[in-house]
mmCIF file of C-alpha atoms in Angstrom:
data_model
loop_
_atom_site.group_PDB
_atom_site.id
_atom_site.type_symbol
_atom_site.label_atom_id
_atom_site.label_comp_id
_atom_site.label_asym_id
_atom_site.label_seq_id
_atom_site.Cartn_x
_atom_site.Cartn_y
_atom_site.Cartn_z
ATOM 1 C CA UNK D 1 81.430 100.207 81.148
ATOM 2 C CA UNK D 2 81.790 99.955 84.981
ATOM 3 C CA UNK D 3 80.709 103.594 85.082
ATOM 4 C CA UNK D 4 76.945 102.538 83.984
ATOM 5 C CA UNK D 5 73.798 101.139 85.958
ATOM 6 C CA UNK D 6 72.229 98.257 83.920
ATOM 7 C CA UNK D 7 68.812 97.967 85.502
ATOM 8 C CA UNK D 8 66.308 94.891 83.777
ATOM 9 C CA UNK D 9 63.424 95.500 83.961
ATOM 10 C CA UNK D 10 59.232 94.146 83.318
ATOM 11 C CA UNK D 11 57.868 97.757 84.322
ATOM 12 C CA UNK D 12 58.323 99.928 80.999
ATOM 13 C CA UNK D 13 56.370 100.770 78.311
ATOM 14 C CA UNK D 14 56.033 97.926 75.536
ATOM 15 C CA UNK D 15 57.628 100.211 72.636
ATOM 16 C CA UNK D 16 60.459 100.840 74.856
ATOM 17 C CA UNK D 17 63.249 98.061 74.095
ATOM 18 C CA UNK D 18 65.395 99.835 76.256
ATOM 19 C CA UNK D 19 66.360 103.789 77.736
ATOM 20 C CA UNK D 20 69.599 105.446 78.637
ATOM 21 C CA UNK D 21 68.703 108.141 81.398
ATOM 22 C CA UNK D 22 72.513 109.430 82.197
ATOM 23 C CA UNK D 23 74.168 106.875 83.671
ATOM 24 C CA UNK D 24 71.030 104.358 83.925
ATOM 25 C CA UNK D 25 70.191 102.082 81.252
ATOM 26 C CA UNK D 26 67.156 100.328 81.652
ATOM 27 C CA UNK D 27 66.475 97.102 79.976
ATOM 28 C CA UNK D 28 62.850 95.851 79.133
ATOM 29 C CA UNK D 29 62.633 92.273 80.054
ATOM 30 C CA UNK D 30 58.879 92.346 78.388
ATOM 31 C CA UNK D 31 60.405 92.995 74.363
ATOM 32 C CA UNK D 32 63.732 91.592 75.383
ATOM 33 C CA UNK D 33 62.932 87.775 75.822
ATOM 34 C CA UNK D 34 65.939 86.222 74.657
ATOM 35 C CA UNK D 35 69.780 86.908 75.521
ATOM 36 C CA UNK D 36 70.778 88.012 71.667
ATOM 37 C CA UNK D 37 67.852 90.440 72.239
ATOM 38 C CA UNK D 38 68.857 91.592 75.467
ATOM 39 C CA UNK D 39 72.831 91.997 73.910
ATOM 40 C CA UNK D 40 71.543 94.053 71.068
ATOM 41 C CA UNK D 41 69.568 96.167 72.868
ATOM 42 C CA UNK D 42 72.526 96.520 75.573
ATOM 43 C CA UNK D 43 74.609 97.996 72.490
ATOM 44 C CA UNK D 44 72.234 100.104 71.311
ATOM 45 C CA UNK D 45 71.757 102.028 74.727
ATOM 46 C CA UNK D 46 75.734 102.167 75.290
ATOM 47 C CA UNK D 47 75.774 104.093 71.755
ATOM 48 C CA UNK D 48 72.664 105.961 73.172
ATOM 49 C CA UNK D 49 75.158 106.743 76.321
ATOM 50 C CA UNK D 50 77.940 108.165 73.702
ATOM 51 C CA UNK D 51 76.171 109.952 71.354
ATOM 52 C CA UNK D 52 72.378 111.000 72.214
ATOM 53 C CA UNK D 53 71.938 114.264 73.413
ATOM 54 C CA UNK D 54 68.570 115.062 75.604
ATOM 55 C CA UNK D 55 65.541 112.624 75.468
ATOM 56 C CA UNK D 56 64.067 111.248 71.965
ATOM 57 C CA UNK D 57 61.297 109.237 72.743
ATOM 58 C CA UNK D 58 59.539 111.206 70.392
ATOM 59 C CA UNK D 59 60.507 110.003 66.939
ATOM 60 C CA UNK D 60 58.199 112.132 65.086
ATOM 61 C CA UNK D 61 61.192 114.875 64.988
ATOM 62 C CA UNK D 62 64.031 114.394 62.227
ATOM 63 C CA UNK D 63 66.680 115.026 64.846
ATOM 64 C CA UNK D 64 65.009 112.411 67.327
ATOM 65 C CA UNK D 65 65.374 109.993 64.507
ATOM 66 C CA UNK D 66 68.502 110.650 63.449
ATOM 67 C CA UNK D 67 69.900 110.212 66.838
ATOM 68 C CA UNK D 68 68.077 106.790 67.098
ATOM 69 C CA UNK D 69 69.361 105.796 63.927
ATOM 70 C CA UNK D 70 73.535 106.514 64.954
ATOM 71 C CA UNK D 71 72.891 104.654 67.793
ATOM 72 C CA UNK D 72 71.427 101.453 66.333
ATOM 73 C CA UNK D 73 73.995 101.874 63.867
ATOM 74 C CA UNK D 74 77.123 101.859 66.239
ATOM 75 C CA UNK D 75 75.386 99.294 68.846
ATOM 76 C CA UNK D 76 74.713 96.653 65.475
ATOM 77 C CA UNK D 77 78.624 97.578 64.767
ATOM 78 C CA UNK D 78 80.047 97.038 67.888
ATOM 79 C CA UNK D 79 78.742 93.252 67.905
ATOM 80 C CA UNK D 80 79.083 93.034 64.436
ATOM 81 C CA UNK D 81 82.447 94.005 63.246
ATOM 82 C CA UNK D 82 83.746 93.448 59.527
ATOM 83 C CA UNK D 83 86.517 91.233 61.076
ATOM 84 C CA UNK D 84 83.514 89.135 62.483
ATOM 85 C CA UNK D 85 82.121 89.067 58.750
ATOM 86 C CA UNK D 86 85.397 87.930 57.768
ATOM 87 C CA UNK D 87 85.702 85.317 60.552
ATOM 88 C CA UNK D 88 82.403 83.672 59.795
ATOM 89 C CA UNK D 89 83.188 83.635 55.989
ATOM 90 C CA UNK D 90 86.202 81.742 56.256
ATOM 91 C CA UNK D 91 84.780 79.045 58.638
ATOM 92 C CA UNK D 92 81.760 78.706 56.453
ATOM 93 C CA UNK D 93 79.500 80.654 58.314
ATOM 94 C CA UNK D 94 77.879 82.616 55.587
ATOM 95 C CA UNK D 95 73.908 82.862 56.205
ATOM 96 C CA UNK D 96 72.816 85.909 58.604
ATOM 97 C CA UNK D 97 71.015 83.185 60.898
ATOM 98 C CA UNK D 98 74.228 81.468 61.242
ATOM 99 C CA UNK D 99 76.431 84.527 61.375
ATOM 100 C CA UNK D 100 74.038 85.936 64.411
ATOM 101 C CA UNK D 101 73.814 82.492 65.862
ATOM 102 C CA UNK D 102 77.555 82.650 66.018
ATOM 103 C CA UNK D 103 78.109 86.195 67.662
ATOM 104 C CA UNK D 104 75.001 86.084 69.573
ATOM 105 C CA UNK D 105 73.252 88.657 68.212
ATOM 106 C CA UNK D 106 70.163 88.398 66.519
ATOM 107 C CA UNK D 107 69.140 87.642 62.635
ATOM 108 C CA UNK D 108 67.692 91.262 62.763
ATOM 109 C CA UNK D 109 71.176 93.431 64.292
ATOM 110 C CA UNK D 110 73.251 91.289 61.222
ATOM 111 C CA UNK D 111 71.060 92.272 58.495
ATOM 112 C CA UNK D 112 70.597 96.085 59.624
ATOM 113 C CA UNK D 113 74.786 95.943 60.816
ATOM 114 C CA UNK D 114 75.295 94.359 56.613
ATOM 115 C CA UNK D 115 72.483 97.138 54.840
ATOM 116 C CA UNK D 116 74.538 100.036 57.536
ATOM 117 C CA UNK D 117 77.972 98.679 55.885
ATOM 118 C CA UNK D 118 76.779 98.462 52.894
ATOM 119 C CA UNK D 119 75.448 102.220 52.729
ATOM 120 C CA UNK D 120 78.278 103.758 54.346
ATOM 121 C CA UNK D 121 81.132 101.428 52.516
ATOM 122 C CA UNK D 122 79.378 100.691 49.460
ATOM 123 C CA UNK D 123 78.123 97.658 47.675
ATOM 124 C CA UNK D 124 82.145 96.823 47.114
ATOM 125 C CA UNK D 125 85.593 97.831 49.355
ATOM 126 C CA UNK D 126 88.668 96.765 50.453
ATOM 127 C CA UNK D 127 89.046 96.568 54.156
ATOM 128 C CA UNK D 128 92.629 95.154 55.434
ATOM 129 C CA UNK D 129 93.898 92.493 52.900
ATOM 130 C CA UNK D 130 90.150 91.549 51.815
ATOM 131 C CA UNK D 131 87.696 92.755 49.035
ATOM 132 C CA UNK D 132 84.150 92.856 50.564
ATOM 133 C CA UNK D 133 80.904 92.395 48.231
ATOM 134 C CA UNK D 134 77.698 93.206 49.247
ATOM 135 C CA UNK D 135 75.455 91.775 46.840
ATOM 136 C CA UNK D 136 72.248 91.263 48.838
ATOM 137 C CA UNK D 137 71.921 90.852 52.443
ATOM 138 C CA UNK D 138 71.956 86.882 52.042
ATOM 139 C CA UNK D 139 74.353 87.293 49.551
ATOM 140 C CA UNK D 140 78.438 88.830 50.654
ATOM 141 C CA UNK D 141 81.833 87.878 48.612
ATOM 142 C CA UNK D 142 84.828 88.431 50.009
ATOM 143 C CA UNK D 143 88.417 87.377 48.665
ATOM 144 C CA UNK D 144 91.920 88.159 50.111
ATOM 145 C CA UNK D 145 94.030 90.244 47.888
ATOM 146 C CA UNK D 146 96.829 88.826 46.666
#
């Protein structure tokens, strides 16, 4: 992403985690204390980069909201892919502490990233030569097919 500014920053609002103005995205040092915060939030204003059109601050309108929500959705999978599910499963990394731990991400982006999967996948899939269960968000299966 050499064509964006990544700007951190102490001097923005408190309910701002971050904001993508064009090119700019501005990280909030002040909500963004640790460096799995700071990653997340990074994501989630890339995604804002791609896919937001005009300025949403204002989450009192549907559209504004729906535009947040794509954007958290694609930031939590870009650092939290099903091959990374996969990955931590078969070294025994199962717990969503652990699992965000691992990709440094935090406990938060891995439980929204599993509930996202598990809405727009369903509660059971195949993906590659694996059969995914979501049974809860503490609790995923997943086997190889034979």
């Amino acid at each position: 992403y050499n064509h964006l500014n990544f700007t951190f920053t102490n001097d923005m609002p408190n309910k701002l985690r971050g904001l993508c103005i064009g090119n700019d995205i501005y990280i909030n040092n002040q909500t963004n204390k640790t460096i799995s915060e700071k990653i997340v939030t990074i994501s989630e204003e890339i995604a804002h980069f791609e896919t937001t059109i005009g300025n949403i601050i204002d989450q009192q309108s549907l559209m504004n909201r729906k535009q947040e929500h794509l954007a958290r959705k694609l930031g939590g999978e870009r650092l939290f892919t099903l091959d990374d599910l996969i990955r931590c499963w078969q070294n025994g990394i199962r717990a969503p502490w652990d699992i965000a731990e691992e990709l440094d991400i935090t406990v938060e982006s891995v439980l929204a990233t599993i509930e996202n999967y598990r809405n727009s996948l369903g509660v059971r899939f195949r993906y590659k030569d694996y059969c995914i269960r979501f049974i809860s968000d503490m609790n995923v299966r997943i086997k190889k097919k034979i």
